[in-house]
PDB file of C-alpha atoms and ligand atoms in Angstrom:
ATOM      1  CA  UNK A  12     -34.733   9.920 -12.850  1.00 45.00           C
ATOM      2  CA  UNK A  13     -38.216  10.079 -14.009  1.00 48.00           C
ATOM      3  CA  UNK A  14     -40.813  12.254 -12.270  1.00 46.00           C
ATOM      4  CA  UNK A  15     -38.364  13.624 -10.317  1.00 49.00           C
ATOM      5  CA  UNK A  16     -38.200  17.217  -8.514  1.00 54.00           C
ATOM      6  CA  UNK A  17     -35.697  18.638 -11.233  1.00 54.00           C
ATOM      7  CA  UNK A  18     -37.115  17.278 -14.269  1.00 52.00           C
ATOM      8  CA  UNK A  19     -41.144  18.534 -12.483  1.00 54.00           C
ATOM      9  CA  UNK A  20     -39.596  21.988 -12.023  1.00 61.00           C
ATOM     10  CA  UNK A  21     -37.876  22.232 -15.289  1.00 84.00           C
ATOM     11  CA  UNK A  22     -41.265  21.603 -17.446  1.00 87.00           C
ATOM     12  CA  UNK A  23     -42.835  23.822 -15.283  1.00 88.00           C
ATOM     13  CA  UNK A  24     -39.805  26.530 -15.909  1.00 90.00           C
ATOM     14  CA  UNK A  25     -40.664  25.899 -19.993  1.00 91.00           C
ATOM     15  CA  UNK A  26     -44.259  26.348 -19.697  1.00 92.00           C
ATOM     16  CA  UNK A  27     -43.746  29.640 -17.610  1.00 91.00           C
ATOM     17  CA  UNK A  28     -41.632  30.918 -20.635  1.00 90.00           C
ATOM     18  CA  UNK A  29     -44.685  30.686 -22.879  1.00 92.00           C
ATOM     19  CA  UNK A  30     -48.431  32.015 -22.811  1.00 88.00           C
ATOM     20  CA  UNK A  31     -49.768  28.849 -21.471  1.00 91.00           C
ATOM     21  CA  UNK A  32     -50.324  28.257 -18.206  1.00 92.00           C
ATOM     22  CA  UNK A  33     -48.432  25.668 -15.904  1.00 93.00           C
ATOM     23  CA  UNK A  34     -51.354  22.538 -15.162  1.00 94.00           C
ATOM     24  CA  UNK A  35     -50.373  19.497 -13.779  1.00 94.00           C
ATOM     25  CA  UNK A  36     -51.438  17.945 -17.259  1.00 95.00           C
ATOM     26  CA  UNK A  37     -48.806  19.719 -19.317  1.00 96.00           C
ATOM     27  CA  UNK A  38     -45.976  19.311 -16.653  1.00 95.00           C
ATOM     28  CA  UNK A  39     -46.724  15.448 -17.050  1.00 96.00           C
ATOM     29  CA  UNK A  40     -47.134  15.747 -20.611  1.00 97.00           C
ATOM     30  CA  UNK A  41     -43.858  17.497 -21.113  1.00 96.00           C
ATOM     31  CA  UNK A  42     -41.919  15.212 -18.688  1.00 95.00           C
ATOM     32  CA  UNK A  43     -43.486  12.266 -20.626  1.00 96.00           C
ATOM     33  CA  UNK A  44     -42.212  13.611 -23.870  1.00 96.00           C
ATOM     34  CA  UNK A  45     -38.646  13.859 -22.539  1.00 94.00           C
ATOM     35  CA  UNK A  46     -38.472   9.915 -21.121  1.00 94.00           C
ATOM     36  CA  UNK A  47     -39.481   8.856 -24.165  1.00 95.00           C
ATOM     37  CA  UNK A  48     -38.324  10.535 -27.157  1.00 95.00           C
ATOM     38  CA  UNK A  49     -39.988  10.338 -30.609  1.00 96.00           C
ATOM     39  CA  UNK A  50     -43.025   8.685 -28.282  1.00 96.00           C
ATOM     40  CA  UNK A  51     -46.654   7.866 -30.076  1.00 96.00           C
ATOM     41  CA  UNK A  52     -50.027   9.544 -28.242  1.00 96.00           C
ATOM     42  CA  UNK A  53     -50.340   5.859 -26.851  1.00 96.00           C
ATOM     43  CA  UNK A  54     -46.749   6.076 -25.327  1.00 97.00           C
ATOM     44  CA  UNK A  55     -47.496   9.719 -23.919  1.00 98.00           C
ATOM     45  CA  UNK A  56     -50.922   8.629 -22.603  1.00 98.00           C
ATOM     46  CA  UNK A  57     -49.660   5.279 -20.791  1.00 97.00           C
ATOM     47  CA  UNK A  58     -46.299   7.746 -18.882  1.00 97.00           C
ATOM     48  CA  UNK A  59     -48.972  10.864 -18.115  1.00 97.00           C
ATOM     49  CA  UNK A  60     -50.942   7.948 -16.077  1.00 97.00           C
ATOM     50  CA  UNK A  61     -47.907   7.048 -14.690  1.00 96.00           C
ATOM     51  CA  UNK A  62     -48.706  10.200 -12.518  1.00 93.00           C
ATOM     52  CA  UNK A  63     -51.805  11.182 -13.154  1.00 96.00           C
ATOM     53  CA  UNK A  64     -54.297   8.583 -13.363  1.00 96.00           C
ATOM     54  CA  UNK A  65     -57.442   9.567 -14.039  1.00 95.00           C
ATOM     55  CA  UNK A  66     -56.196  11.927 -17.555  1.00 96.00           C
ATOM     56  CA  UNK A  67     -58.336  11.545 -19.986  1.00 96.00           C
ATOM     57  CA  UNK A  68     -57.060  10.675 -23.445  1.00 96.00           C
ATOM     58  CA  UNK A  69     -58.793  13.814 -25.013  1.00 97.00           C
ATOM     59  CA  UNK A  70     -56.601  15.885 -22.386  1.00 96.00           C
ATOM     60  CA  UNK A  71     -53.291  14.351 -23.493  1.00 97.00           C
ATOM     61  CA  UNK A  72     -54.018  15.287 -27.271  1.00 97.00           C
ATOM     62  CA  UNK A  73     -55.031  18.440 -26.286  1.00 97.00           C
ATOM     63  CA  UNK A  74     -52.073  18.902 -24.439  1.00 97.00           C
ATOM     64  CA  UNK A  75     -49.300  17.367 -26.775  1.00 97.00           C
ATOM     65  CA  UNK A  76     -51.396  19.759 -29.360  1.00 97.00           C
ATOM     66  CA  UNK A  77     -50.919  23.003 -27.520  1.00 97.00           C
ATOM     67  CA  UNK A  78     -47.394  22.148 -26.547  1.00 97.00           C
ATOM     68  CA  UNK A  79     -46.559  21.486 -29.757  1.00 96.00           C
ATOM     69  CA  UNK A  80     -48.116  24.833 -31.409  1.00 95.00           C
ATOM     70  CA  UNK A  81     -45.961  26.934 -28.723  1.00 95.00           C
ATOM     71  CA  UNK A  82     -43.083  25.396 -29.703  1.00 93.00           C
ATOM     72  CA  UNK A  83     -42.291  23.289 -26.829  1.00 95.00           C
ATOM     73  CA  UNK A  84     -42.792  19.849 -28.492  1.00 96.00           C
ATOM     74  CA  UNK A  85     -41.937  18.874 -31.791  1.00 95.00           C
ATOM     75  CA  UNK A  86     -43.737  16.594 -33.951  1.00 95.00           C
ATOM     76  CA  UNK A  87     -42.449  14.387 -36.466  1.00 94.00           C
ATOM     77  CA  UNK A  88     -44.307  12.362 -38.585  1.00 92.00           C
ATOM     78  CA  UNK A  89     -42.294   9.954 -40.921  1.00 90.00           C
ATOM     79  CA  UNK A  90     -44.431   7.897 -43.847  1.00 87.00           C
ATOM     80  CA  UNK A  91     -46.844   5.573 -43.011  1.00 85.00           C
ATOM     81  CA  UNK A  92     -46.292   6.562 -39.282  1.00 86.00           C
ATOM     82  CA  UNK A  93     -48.507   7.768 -36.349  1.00 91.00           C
ATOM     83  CA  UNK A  94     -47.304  11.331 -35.050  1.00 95.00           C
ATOM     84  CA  UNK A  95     -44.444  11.492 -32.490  1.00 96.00           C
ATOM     85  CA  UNK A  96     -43.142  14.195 -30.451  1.00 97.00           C
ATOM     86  CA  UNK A  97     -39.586  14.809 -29.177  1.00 96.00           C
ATOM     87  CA  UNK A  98     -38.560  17.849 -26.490  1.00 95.00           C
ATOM     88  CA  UNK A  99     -35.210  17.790 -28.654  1.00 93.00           C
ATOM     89  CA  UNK A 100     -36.517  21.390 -30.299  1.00 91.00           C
ATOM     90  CA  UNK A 101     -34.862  24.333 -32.081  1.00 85.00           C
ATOM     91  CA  UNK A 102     -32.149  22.827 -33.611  1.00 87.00           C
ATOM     92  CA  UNK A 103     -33.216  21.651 -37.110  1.00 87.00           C
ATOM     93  CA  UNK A 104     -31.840  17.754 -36.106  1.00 92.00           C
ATOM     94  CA  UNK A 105     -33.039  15.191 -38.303  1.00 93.00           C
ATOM     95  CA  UNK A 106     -33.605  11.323 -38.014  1.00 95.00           C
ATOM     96  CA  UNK A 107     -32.820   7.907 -38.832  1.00 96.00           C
ATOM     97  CA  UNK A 108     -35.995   5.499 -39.367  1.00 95.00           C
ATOM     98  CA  UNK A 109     -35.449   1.794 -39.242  1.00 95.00           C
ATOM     99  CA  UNK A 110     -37.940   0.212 -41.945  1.00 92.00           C
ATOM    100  CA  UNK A 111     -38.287  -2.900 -40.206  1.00 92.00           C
ATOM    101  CA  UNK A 112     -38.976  -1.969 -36.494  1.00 92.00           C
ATOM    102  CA  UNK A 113     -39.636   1.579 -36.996  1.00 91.00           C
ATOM    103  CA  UNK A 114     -37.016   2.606 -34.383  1.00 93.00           C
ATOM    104  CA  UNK A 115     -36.370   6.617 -34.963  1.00 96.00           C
ATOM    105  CA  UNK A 116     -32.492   8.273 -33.681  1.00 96.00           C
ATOM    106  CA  UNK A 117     -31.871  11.852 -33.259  1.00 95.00           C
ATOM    107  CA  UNK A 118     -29.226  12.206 -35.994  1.00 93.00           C
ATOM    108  CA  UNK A 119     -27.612  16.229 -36.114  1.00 92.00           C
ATOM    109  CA  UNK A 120     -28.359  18.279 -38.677  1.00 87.00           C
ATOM    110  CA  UNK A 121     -26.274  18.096 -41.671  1.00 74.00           C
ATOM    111  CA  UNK A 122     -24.522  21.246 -41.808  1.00 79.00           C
ATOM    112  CA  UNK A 123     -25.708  22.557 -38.279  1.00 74.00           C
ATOM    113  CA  UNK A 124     -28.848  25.249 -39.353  1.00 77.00           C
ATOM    114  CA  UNK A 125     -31.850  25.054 -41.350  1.00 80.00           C
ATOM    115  CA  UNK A 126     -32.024  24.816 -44.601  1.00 84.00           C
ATOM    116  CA  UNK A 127     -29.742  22.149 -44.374  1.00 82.00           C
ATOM    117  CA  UNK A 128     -30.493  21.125 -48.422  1.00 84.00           C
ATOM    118  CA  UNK A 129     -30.362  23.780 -51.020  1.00 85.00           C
ATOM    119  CA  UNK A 130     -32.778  22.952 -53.781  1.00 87.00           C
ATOM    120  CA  UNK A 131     -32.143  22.762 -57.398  1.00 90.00           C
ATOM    121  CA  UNK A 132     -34.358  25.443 -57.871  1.00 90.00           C
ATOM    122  CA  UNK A 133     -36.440  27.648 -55.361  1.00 90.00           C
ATOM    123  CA  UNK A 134     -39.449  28.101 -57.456  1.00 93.00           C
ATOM    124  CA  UNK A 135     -39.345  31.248 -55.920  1.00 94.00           C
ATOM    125  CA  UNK A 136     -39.857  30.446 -52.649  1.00 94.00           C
ATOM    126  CA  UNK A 137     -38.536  31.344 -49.506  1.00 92.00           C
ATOM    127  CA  UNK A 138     -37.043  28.260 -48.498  1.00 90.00           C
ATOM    128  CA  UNK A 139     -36.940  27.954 -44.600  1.00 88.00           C
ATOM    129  CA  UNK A 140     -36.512  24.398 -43.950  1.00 85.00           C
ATOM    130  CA  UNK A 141     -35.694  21.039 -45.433  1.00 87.00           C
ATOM    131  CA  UNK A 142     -37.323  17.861 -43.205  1.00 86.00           C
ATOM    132  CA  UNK A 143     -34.648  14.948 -43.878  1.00 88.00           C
ATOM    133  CA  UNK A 144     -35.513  11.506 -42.813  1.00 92.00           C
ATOM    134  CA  UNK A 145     -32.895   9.015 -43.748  1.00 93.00           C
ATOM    135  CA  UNK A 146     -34.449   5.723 -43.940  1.00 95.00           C
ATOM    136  CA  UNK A 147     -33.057   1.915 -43.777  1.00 95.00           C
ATOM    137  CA  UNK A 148     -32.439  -1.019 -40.946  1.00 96.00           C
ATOM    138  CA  UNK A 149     -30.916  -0.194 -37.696  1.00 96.00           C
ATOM    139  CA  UNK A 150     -28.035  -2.697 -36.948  1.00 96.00           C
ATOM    140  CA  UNK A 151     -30.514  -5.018 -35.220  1.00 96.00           C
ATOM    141  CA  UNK A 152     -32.717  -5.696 -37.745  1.00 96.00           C
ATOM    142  CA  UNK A 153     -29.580  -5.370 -40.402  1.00 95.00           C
ATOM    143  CA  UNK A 154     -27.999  -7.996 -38.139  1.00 95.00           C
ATOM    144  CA  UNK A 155     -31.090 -10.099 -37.863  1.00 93.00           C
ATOM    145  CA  UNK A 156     -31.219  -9.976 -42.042  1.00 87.00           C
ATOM    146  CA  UNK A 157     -34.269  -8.502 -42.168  1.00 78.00           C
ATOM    147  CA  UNK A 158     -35.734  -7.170 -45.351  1.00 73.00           C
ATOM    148  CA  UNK A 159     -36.534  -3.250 -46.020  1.00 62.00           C
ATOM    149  CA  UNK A 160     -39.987  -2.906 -46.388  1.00 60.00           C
ATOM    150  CA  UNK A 161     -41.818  -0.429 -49.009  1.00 54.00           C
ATOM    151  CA  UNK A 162     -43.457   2.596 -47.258  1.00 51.00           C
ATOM    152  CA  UNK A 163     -46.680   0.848 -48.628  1.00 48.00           C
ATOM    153  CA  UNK A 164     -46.135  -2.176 -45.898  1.00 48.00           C
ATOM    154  CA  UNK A 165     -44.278   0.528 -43.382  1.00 47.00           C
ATOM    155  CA  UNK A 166     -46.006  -0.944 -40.148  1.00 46.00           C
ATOM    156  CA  UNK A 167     -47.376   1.241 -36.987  1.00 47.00           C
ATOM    157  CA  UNK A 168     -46.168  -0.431 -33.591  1.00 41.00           C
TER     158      UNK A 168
HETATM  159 ZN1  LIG B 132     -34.895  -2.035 -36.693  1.00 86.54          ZN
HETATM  160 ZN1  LIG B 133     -35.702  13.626 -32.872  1.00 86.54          ZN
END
């Protein structure tokens, strides 16, 4: 499935929907994104080469930076994490982080539509959003008896 025709054509169909112009760098970029969801710059760097040698790593943060601005990638970035981006966009989903191998699932948002939380008090504010990130062991770890860390000892992979 990766790097195929359809997936190529479909990046290129999302960039054409937006300002930015379709390069061969942010079709890879994109496509990357989607084969690996919640992927770190290092992850997105190694699957860009994948098809396009010779990128530079400046050109991949530039991309994944641009991309993300429009709208067209979403980055997360849980505690004590390194950024990730997900093409899962729009729809206010939130995630499960496993504390001991930092594995990150898509889980849906709570009641379907942002602000999924109502605060105890607004302050005021216009509230647009609430960024949920439920954290604990997925069942491997849980199975393996591992221990929750702190966020203080949350380790980057
Ligand atoms: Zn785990
Ligand atoms: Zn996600």
């Amino acid at each position: 499935m990766k790097g195929t025709k359809h997936e190529h054509d479909d990046a290129a169909a999302a960039l054409r929907q937006t300002s930015l112009r379709v390069t061969k760098q942010r079709v890879a970029v994109l496509g990357a994104v989607r084969d690996h969801p919640h992927a770190d710059t290092e992850t997105v760097i190694r699957s860009v080469r994948e098809s396009l040698p010779a990128v530079s790593h400046q050109a991949v943060y530039d991309s994944l930076h641009t991309l993300t601005e429009v709208g067209l990638v979403r980055c997360i970035r849980p505690a004590g994490s390194v950024a990730r981006y997900e093409r899962r966009i729009g729809d206010n989903h939130h995630h499960l982080v496993c504390r001991s191998c930092n594995l990150i699932v898509d889980v849906d948002c709570t009641i379907g539509q942002a602000p999924c939380l109502t605060p105890s008090h607004d302050a005021g504010f216009v509230i647009e959003q609430a960024e949920v990130t439920f954290w604990g062991l997925c069942p491997d770890c849980a199975a393996a008896g591992a221990q929750p860390t702190g966020d203080d000892q949350f380790s980057v992979v």
